[in-house]
Amino acid sequence: MSRRFLILCLMLLLVSSIALAADGPEYGGRFVDTEIGDWGEMFNPILYEAASDGDIIGLVFNGLVQYNSNLEIIPELAEKFEISEDGLTYTFYLHKGVKFHDGHELTAEDVAYTYTTLVHPDYTGVRGGDFLSIKGARDFRDGKADSVEGIKVIDDYTIQIITEETDSAFLAALTIGILPAHLLKNVPVAELENNEFNRQPIGTGPFTFHEYVSGQYWIGKAFDDYFLGRPYLDEYMYRIVAQSSLPMLFEKREIDVASLLPDHFKKVKELPTVKPFTSPRFQMLYMGVNQKSPKFVNKRVKQALLYGFNREVMVNAIFKGFGEVAHSVIPTVSWAYNGNMTKYNFNQITARKLLEEAGYNKLDKDGIRMNAEGQRLEIDFLCYQENTAITKVVELYQQMMKLIGVEVNITMMEFNALLDRVYNPDGWDFYIMYWGLTPDPDWSFALKSDAAWNDVFFVNEESDLLLDAGRKELDQEKRTEIYYEWQELVMQELPYYPLMFPTAATCLDVRVHGYNENQGPLGLLVGPEGTLYNKLWIPKAEQFRITQ
Amino acid sequence: MTQNNEVQESLIHGTTDKIESLWLIVWKRFKKNKLAVFGAIILVILSLSAIFAPLIAPYSLEEMDFMSMDQGPSKAHWLGTDSLGRDIFSRLLFAGRISLTVGLVAEGISLAIGVILGAISGFYGGKVDTLIMRLVDIFSCIPFLLLAITVVAVVGPSIYNLMVVIGIIGWTGTARLVRGEFLKLRNMEFIEGAKALGASDARLIFLHMLPNSFAPILVTATLGVGSTIMFEAALSYLGLGVQPPTPSWGNMIQSANDIIIFQDKPYMWLPPGIAILLAVLSINFLGDGLRDALDPRMQVN
Amino acid sequence: MRTYLIKRILQGIPVLFALSLIIFFVINLAPGDPLAGMMDPHITSEDLARRREQLGLNESIIVRYFNWLKNALRGDFGRSMKVGRRPVAELLQERLPNSIILNVAAMLISWLLAVPIGIFSALKQYSLADHTITFFIFIGLSLPSFFFALLAIYIFSFKIPIFPIGGMRTPGAPFSILDILYHMALPAIAMGFLGIASMTRFTRSSMLEVVKQDYIRTARSKGLTEKVVIYKHALRNALIPIVTIFGLSIPGIFGGSIIIEQIFTWPGMGTLSVKAVFSRDYPVIMAVNMFYALITYLGNLIADVLYAVVDPRIRYD
């Protein structure tokens, strides 16, 4: 073959591939996703702890059900599911012919194995809590039963789960990835965490776990037998990057997608090679308000200290407008969000009036308020040091409080130290932090009296009753009513000051197709029919464009 | 040569009548070293601007101007404003206060521990020496940065804790140095003489031996202040240095870690960077100058 | 010499023992534990309590220390609590070589440049060249390391894109030494240049010290050529203290530079240990620190021994 002929061929190939680009999805190419920080190296859906591990697990495994972009729970491994009249029995009909990456077929046994392991007495993870609502699970964990009564394998493709009581959050728990029983059932549950499987997992997902280089990158290869169709991409890569280098990496086209800091986003979105996206997400910036603090015995003080904080300035100055002021602990994008509850819009006059009413009506020489006994209104604020934006929020708060005669003392701590500190109610009034939330509006995990994360000592019987009722009720309309009432109560009692719901700012390289342009809070890679991992594609002509 | 002998003699005998001329000689030599004088002048300027920061600074430390946030340099704000509308120039002056204080106090702490333990170790020798030297071994085997991270995490990163932590970690070098000097001095005639005259241990240590080890200690201490300032900057990079809202040069230069600020807003990181550079540079010049001036072996001409 | 060595090695045992005690208590008394940071709505307090029990975090600190000591003496440093429950030894094995190659490269760069520059500067004392070198040395000493690294990335990875922005291997490419060298170049240069300043300064003053000594004067007065004086007599003696620096820089080679590794996303010991401290991964913190302490102690010992080897005037009895 002459060289000229070869060049001609190549040109033809190029032209044809460009022409094809308009026609629709093309196979091949590698999509480069980004991870900041590092992995926890536990790539097992029931044992992982780090969110970064969850990202990879999401590509390698499938759950029985999944969330779609409208935040509805839809079937995934299950072709369909039914919930009985009384709301206790869930019946799942599995897709037939779903293959694990090793070619073995997925059956109801695998599902039963996964759920049983989660409540096994020797189970070493922290994700079993949601599954204890399965009938007989508690007895099984306590060693009083040999199996879980409420997990029933009907046949290879049908499984029934029976819960003890109605639980509206239960279905969401079943998004957890299904493990291959044939590989793991002989491993003692206590030893599972030490098994090699966790570093070379085998699931049913669109990408197989191909190559993992500690602290560097991960590569998933398209799974040819994926039950929803082979992904268009050949490879899905996660790359560890430093946050500060993201703008440079976009400019050099070394990465395809990343969430960016506001300043970086403003710069990167001007590049002709990226498409910018913003969307709300299930996250809340909030201040924890110590309910045991003697300063907050009078509710007016709590209210005044929120009225006096101009959160609009905070959102615009510190977050460059990438967020919205929060008026509730339930995000605006949730179906349960109540737009009509008491709002604490910035109002210094109201704030001052409330403080006067609370007895702080004298000023000392520094302009700080005192009560009749001469006690200064001094507030102790705990802040963690790992996040500069958060530090600025606290500094801003300090200045704004000064304007209404309140002194704020800031104590900086390491994140872990802060989480430890807040469980001792003495000596602090506020702390600041983010909550990463789930699409379900339930708050029992943090604002119920006995909750694991109730670090503001919020004890309120009415709230507990409402949260229980909300969790037991399956009807969304009725739940909405319950949560409306509960949100109003929370905004009266103020265990938290909700500050802001951040806006995700994401950039995507223009060469990528097949994502969800009308993304919801779950991001670009989730569509109305669920995850789009196998739908992403890159035109042939551009597959080589990213520098290798 | 004669002058040189004089220095040596006065150094050895520590006689008061010659001390004055000694310092005169040191000063004469120091003056000759242009870099050292330059360093001293810069340091005086930096210190004065730090001491009088509240008077010089056009704005107060915390004052936030919500009308001009994130602005570049202007007439009203010489070095622009940060994202909360605070004047960067004013913060730079206050930061100098903090950074220099951290440098001085932390070095002071490590100097105090190092000199006392080093002196005891070198003076008494024997079991005491072995014990203290093992302590030095232990402390110098602890990874510097890692211990700083951990201790700051335990006690919280307040500026006082920070100074103590840096001080406590850094004393081993000084202790080794002082011990070495004392070992040398211990056998010198004038010490033996003083001992024979019945001078108490404390008198021997503080009046005879310490003044004679003054030169190397002063030089290490000076250089130590410089490296402490650098260390605070390194800790700040990891988020463990002086904590906001208190500004320090270290946590101000840290804004350069954001590539966009690095590229587009040099007015935010360049001034604190230059301040650190100038401070450490002049401290190093000064330390070098002092070393040369105090070294009896050096020729005056 | 031999008795000295044995004595020093024996003295190392109580030192390491005391260190393990100090580090263990400091780390464990620090607020928070490996589970405190896991804020997740799906995790219940019951889950957390179970997990703490399983990890042995509920035991008293003294019991935990002796458990650790017992296992450590048998060479078992346990499993990480935050990195996939992997054996700590395996993690060190994985990260250690990465740090070593980077640090050795950086050290080579700084030594190969610093020693000649320092000698040159000393020989031409007070010349324009000497002043210029001295000036740059001081600037090098006064630059925070992260700043220098960021500048290097900005210029050589972005403005003039010669080198990669970070990482140790081209993602997905087959393992190749050349590829690693290519990724290593920029961090090694950044780190090496930071080392140059102090090394040059050290070499220069060491050389100056020697040139002033009597035997050099004698050599000169004997009519030996300047070349012979410098290279045969002065240089050899000037290198003595420089050789001891080698011993002292050994722990640095193994320890890894926390800041450089973070900026260049280099998967070495530095990033591992920082992550371990912040996430309270007790077994990893203990192993890394004890390893580092051991190396430092040996490094100091090697420095002392080297000093005696190259300088016959020093004798340890």
Short mmCIF file of C-alpha atoms in Angstrom, two decimals, chain B:
data_model
loop_
_atom_site.label_atom_id
_atom_site.label_comp_id
_atom_site.label_asym_id
_atom_site.label_seq_id
_atom_site.Cartn_x
_atom_site.Cartn_y
_atom_site.Cartn_z
CA MET B 1 45.43 42.05 64.46
CA THR B 2 45.57 43.97 67.69
CA GLN B 3 41.90 44.78 67.58
CA ASN B 4 41.19 41.19 66.90
CA ASN B 5 43.11 40.04 69.90
CA GLU B 6 41.27 42.53 71.97
CA VAL B 7 37.98 41.05 70.93
CA GLN B 8 39.17 37.62 71.69
CA GLU B 9 40.49 38.64 75.03
CA SER B 10 37.39 40.46 76.07
CA LEU B 11 35.32 37.55 74.84
CA ILE B 12 37.31 35.15 76.93
CA HIS B 13 37.63 37.19 80.07
CA GLY B 14 34.33 38.93 79.92
CA THR B 15 35.86 41.97 81.55
CA THR B 16 33.52 44.92 81.75
CA ASP B 17 35.89 47.70 80.86
CA LYS B 18 36.53 46.18 77.51
CA ILE B 19 32.91 45.32 76.74
CA GLU B 20 32.18 48.76 75.40
CA SER B 21 35.02 48.69 72.98
CA LEU B 22 33.98 45.19 72.02
CA TRP B 23 30.54 46.30 70.98
CA LEU B 24 32.05 49.25 69.23
CA ILE B 25 34.17 46.90 67.18
CA VAL B 26 31.22 44.68 66.42
CA TRP B 27 29.25 47.71 65.34
CA LYS B 28 32.08 48.93 63.16
CA ARG B 29 32.26 45.60 61.41
CA PHE B 30 28.52 45.34 61.11
CA LYS B 31 28.34 48.78 59.52
CA LYS B 32 30.70 47.67 56.78
CA ASN B 33 28.33 44.92 55.69
CA LYS B 34 25.95 46.77 53.38
CA LEU B 35 23.48 43.92 53.05
CA ALA B 36 23.22 43.59 56.81
CA VAL B 37 22.60 47.31 57.25
CA PHE B 38 20.03 47.16 54.47
CA GLY B 39 18.39 44.24 56.28
CA ALA B 40 18.34 46.11 59.54
CA ILE B 41 16.76 49.16 57.96
CA ILE B 42 14.07 47.12 56.22
CA LEU B 43 13.33 45.32 59.45
CA VAL B 44 13.01 48.58 61.36
CA ILE B 45 10.61 49.88 58.72
CA LEU B 46 8.54 46.68 58.80
CA SER B 47 8.46 46.67 62.59
CA LEU B 48 7.47 50.32 62.80
CA SER B 49 4.67 49.83 60.29
CA ALA B 50 3.50 46.85 62.31
CA ILE B 51 3.65 48.65 65.65
CA PHE B 52 1.87 51.70 64.34
CA ALA B 53 -0.50 49.76 62.09
CA PRO B 54 -3.63 51.17 63.77
CA LEU B 55 -2.36 54.70 63.08
CA ILE B 56 -1.14 54.15 59.53
CA ALA B 57 -3.87 51.89 58.23
CA PRO B 58 -6.52 53.86 56.37
CA TYR B 59 -9.25 51.45 57.46
CA SER B 60 -9.83 49.27 60.50
CA LEU B 61 -9.08 45.59 60.36
CA GLU B 62 -12.65 44.35 60.09
CA GLU B 63 -14.38 47.23 58.38
CA MET B 64 -16.40 45.85 55.48
CA ASP B 65 -17.41 48.06 52.61
CA PHE B 66 -20.37 46.32 51.03
CA MET B 67 -20.39 48.82 48.20
CA SER B 68 -16.91 47.94 46.96
CA MET B 69 -16.23 44.27 47.31
CA ASP B 70 -13.60 42.44 45.31
CA GLN B 71 -12.25 45.60 43.77
CA GLY B 72 -8.84 46.18 42.25
CA PRO B 73 -6.45 48.85 43.54
CA SER B 74 -7.90 52.35 43.60
CA LYS B 75 -7.33 55.68 45.31
CA ALA B 76 -9.57 54.73 48.19
CA HIS B 77 -8.11 51.23 48.50
CA TRP B 78 -4.47 51.17 47.49
CA LEU B 79 -4.29 47.42 47.19
CA GLY B 80 -7.95 46.86 46.45
CA THR B 81 -10.49 45.04 48.59
CA ASP B 82 -11.21 41.38 49.28
CA SER B 83 -14.50 39.62 48.68
CA LEU B 84 -15.96 41.05 51.90
CA GLY B 85 -14.98 44.61 50.99
CA ARG B 86 -12.11 44.86 53.43
CA ASP B 87 -9.13 47.02 52.59
CA ILE B 88 -6.20 44.77 51.68
CA PHE B 89 -3.55 47.38 52.46
CA SER B 90 -4.83 47.84 56.00
CA ARG B 91 -5.02 44.10 56.50
CA LEU B 92 -1.47 43.77 55.24
CA LEU B 93 -0.25 46.16 57.94
CA PHE B 94 -2.11 44.31 60.68
CA ALA B 95 -0.91 41.01 59.25
CA GLY B 96 2.65 42.21 59.65
CA ARG B 97 1.97 42.69 63.34
CA ILE B 98 0.76 39.12 63.67
CA SER B 99 3.45 37.51 61.53
CA LEU B 100 6.31 39.34 63.22
CA THR B 101 4.87 38.64 66.67
CA VAL B 102 4.46 34.96 65.86
CA GLY B 103 8.04 34.90 64.59
CA LEU B 104 9.46 36.64 67.63
CA VAL B 105 7.46 34.94 70.35
CA ALA B 106 7.72 31.43 68.91
CA GLU B 107 11.44 31.85 68.45
CA GLY B 108 11.64 33.31 71.96
CA ILE B 109 9.98 30.22 73.39
CA SER B 110 12.20 27.78 71.56
CA LEU B 111 15.21 29.89 72.47
CA ALA B 112 14.31 29.88 76.15
CA ILE B 113 13.80 26.11 76.25
CA GLY B 114 16.82 25.43 74.08
CA VAL B 115 19.19 27.69 76.01
CA ILE B 116 18.15 26.45 79.45
CA LEU B 117 18.22 22.75 78.57
CA GLY B 118 21.34 23.12 76.44
CA ALA B 119 23.12 25.02 79.21
CA ILE B 120 22.20 22.50 81.91
CA SER B 121 23.20 19.64 79.64
CA GLY B 122 26.53 21.14 78.70
CA PHE B 123 27.35 22.42 82.17
CA TYR B 124 26.62 19.36 84.25
CA GLY B 125 27.31 16.66 81.70
CA GLY B 126 27.00 13.05 82.85
CA LYS B 127 23.57 11.58 83.51
CA VAL B 128 21.78 14.91 83.17
CA ASP B 129 23.40 15.41 79.81
CA THR B 130 22.44 11.94 78.61
CA LEU B 131 18.86 12.46 79.73
CA ILE B 132 18.51 15.82 78.05
CA MET B 133 20.17 14.63 74.88
CA ARG B 134 17.73 11.72 74.66
CA LEU B 135 14.95 14.26 75.03
CA VAL B 136 16.51 16.16 72.15
CA ASP B 137 16.60 12.91 70.17
CA ILE B 138 12.94 12.30 70.85
CA PHE B 139 11.87 15.76 69.84
CA SER B 140 13.98 15.87 66.73
CA CYS B 141 12.60 12.52 65.61
CA ILE B 142 9.04 13.79 65.67
CA PRO B 143 8.03 14.85 62.18
CA PHE B 144 7.84 18.62 62.46
CA LEU B 145 4.86 19.38 60.26
CA LEU B 146 2.91 16.33 61.30
CA LEU B 147 3.23 17.10 64.98
CA ALA B 148 2.25 20.71 64.32
CA ILE B 149 -0.86 19.51 62.49
CA THR B 150 -1.81 17.16 65.27
CA VAL B 151 -1.16 19.48 68.17
CA VAL B 152 -2.96 22.34 66.48
CA ALA B 153 -5.86 19.96 65.90
CA VAL B 154 -5.89 19.02 69.58
CA VAL B 155 -5.54 22.41 71.22
CA GLY B 156 -7.13 24.45 68.46
CA PRO B 157 -5.36 26.81 66.10
CA SER B 158 -5.44 30.01 68.15
CA ILE B 159 -2.50 32.31 67.60
CA TYR B 160 -1.16 31.67 71.12
CA ASN B 161 -1.29 27.91 70.70
CA LEU B 162 0.40 28.30 67.36
CA MET B 163 3.29 30.23 68.86
CA VAL B 164 3.73 27.70 71.64
CA VAL B 165 3.58 24.77 69.23
CA ILE B 166 6.16 26.22 66.86
CA GLY B 167 8.29 27.15 69.85
CA ILE B 168 8.12 23.74 71.44
CA ILE B 169 8.98 21.91 68.26
CA GLY B 170 11.92 24.10 67.32
CA TRP B 171 14.12 24.13 70.40
CA THR B 172 16.32 21.10 69.77
CA GLY B 173 18.74 22.88 67.42
CA THR B 174 19.38 25.65 69.95
CA ALA B 175 19.86 23.14 72.74
CA ARG B 176 22.47 21.24 70.74
CA LEU B 177 24.27 24.47 69.90
CA VAL B 178 24.35 25.82 73.46
CA ARG B 179 25.44 22.46 74.80
CA GLY B 180 28.31 22.39 72.32
CA GLU B 181 29.40 25.89 73.29
CA PHE B 182 29.25 25.02 76.98
CA LEU B 183 31.27 21.87 76.49
CA LYS B 184 33.94 24.00 74.84
CA LEU B 185 33.83 26.68 77.54
CA ARG B 186 33.69 24.30 80.47
CA ASN B 187 37.34 23.49 80.28
CA MET B 188 38.56 27.00 79.62
CA GLU B 189 40.87 28.58 82.17
CA PHE B 190 38.70 31.48 83.20
CA ILE B 191 35.81 29.16 84.05
CA GLU B 192 38.06 26.88 86.02
CA GLY B 193 39.34 29.99 87.78
CA ALA B 194 35.89 31.25 88.64
CA LYS B 195 34.99 27.81 89.89
CA ALA B 196 38.06 27.76 92.13
CA LEU B 197 36.95 31.11 93.54
CA GLY B 198 33.76 29.42 94.66
CA ALA B 199 31.27 30.88 92.14
CA SER B 200 27.88 29.22 92.31
CA ASP B 201 26.61 27.13 89.40
CA ALA B 202 23.99 29.71 88.52
CA ARG B 203 26.61 32.45 88.58
CA LEU B 204 28.89 30.41 86.38
CA ILE B 205 26.15 29.65 83.90
CA PHE B 206 24.53 33.03 83.68
CA LEU B 207 27.40 35.43 84.25
CA HIS B 208 30.31 33.66 82.70
CA MET B 209 29.36 31.01 80.24
CA LEU B 210 26.15 32.31 78.69
CA PRO B 211 27.55 35.73 77.78
CA ASN B 212 30.42 33.98 76.09
CA SER B 213 28.07 31.86 73.97
CA PHE B 214 26.07 34.93 73.12
CA ALA B 215 27.27 35.36 69.55
CA PRO B 216 26.19 32.02 68.04
CA ILE B 217 22.94 32.08 70.00
CA LEU B 218 22.08 35.52 68.72
CA VAL B 219 22.75 34.48 65.15
CA THR B 220 20.63 31.31 65.35
CA ALA B 221 17.86 33.21 67.07
CA THR B 222 17.80 35.86 64.36
CA LEU B 223 17.67 33.31 61.59
CA GLY B 224 15.09 31.36 63.57
CA VAL B 225 12.66 34.26 63.47
CA GLY B 226 12.87 34.17 59.69
CA SER B 227 12.24 30.46 59.40
CA THR B 228 9.34 30.72 61.86
CA ILE B 229 7.65 33.26 59.63
CA MET B 230 8.12 30.87 56.72
CA PHE B 231 6.81 27.98 58.76
CA GLU B 232 3.66 29.88 59.61
CA ALA B 233 3.16 30.49 55.89
CA ALA B 234 3.56 26.76 55.21
CA LEU B 235 1.08 25.91 57.97
CA SER B 236 -1.30 28.47 56.51
CA TYR B 237 -1.15 26.67 53.21
CA LEU B 238 -2.47 23.59 54.98
CA GLY B 239 -5.09 25.75 56.72
CA LEU B 240 -3.40 25.36 60.09
CA GLY B 241 -1.61 28.68 60.47
CA VAL B 242 -3.01 31.86 61.96
CA GLN B 243 -6.76 31.64 61.50
CA PRO B 244 -9.05 34.21 59.95
CA PRO B 245 -10.44 36.70 60.78
CA THR B 246 -6.93 37.47 62.08
CA PRO B 247 -4.80 38.20 59.05
CA SER B 248 -1.21 37.04 58.74
CA TRP B 249 1.12 37.28 55.80
CA GLY B 250 0.94 33.51 55.62
CA ASN B 251 -2.83 33.27 55.33
CA MET B 252 -2.98 36.28 53.00
CA ILE B 253 -0.49 34.86 50.50
CA GLN B 254 -2.48 31.67 50.61
CA SER B 255 -5.08 33.27 48.36
CA ALA B 256 -2.56 32.69 45.54
CA ASN B 257 -3.49 29.03 45.78
CA ASP B 258 -6.56 29.88 43.72
CA ILE B 259 -5.41 29.89 40.12
CA ILE B 260 -7.83 32.63 39.12
CA ILE B 261 -6.59 34.95 41.85
CA PHE B 262 -3.05 33.95 40.98
CA GLN B 263 -3.58 34.93 37.39
CA ASP B 264 -5.96 37.87 37.56
CA LYS B 265 -5.56 39.46 40.98
CA PRO B 266 -1.86 39.73 41.77
CA TYR B 267 -2.67 42.66 44.06
CA MET B 268 -4.08 40.12 46.52
CA TRP B 269 -1.04 37.85 46.87
CA LEU B 270 1.91 39.85 45.65
CA PRO B 271 2.06 42.34 48.55
CA PRO B 272 2.02 39.72 51.33
CA GLY B 273 4.45 37.68 49.23
CA ILE B 274 6.79 40.64 49.00
CA ALA B 275 6.35 41.32 52.71
CA ILE B 276 7.39 37.77 53.61
CA LEU B 277 10.23 37.93 51.14
CA LEU B 278 11.47 41.25 52.52
CA ALA B 279 11.13 40.24 56.14
CA VAL B 280 12.85 36.89 55.80
CA LEU B 281 15.44 38.29 53.42
CA SER B 282 16.39 41.12 55.75
CA ILE B 283 16.42 38.80 58.75
CA ASN B 284 18.82 36.54 56.89
CA PHE B 285 21.01 39.49 55.89
CA LEU B 286 20.99 40.70 59.46
CA GLY B 287 21.82 37.27 60.82
CA ASP B 288 24.67 36.84 58.40
CA GLY B 289 25.97 40.29 59.19
CA LEU B 290 25.85 39.58 62.90
CA ARG B 291 27.65 36.31 62.42
CA ASP B 292 30.48 37.97 60.58
CA ALA B 293 30.63 40.91 62.96
CA LEU B 294 30.67 38.72 66.06
CA ASP B 295 33.16 36.22 64.71
CA PRO B 296 36.47 36.95 66.43
CA ARG B 297 38.40 35.25 63.67
CA MET B 298 37.17 37.64 61.04
CA GLN B 299 39.45 40.41 59.93
CA VAL B 300 38.19 43.91 60.43
CA ASN B 301 39.61 45.06 57.16
#
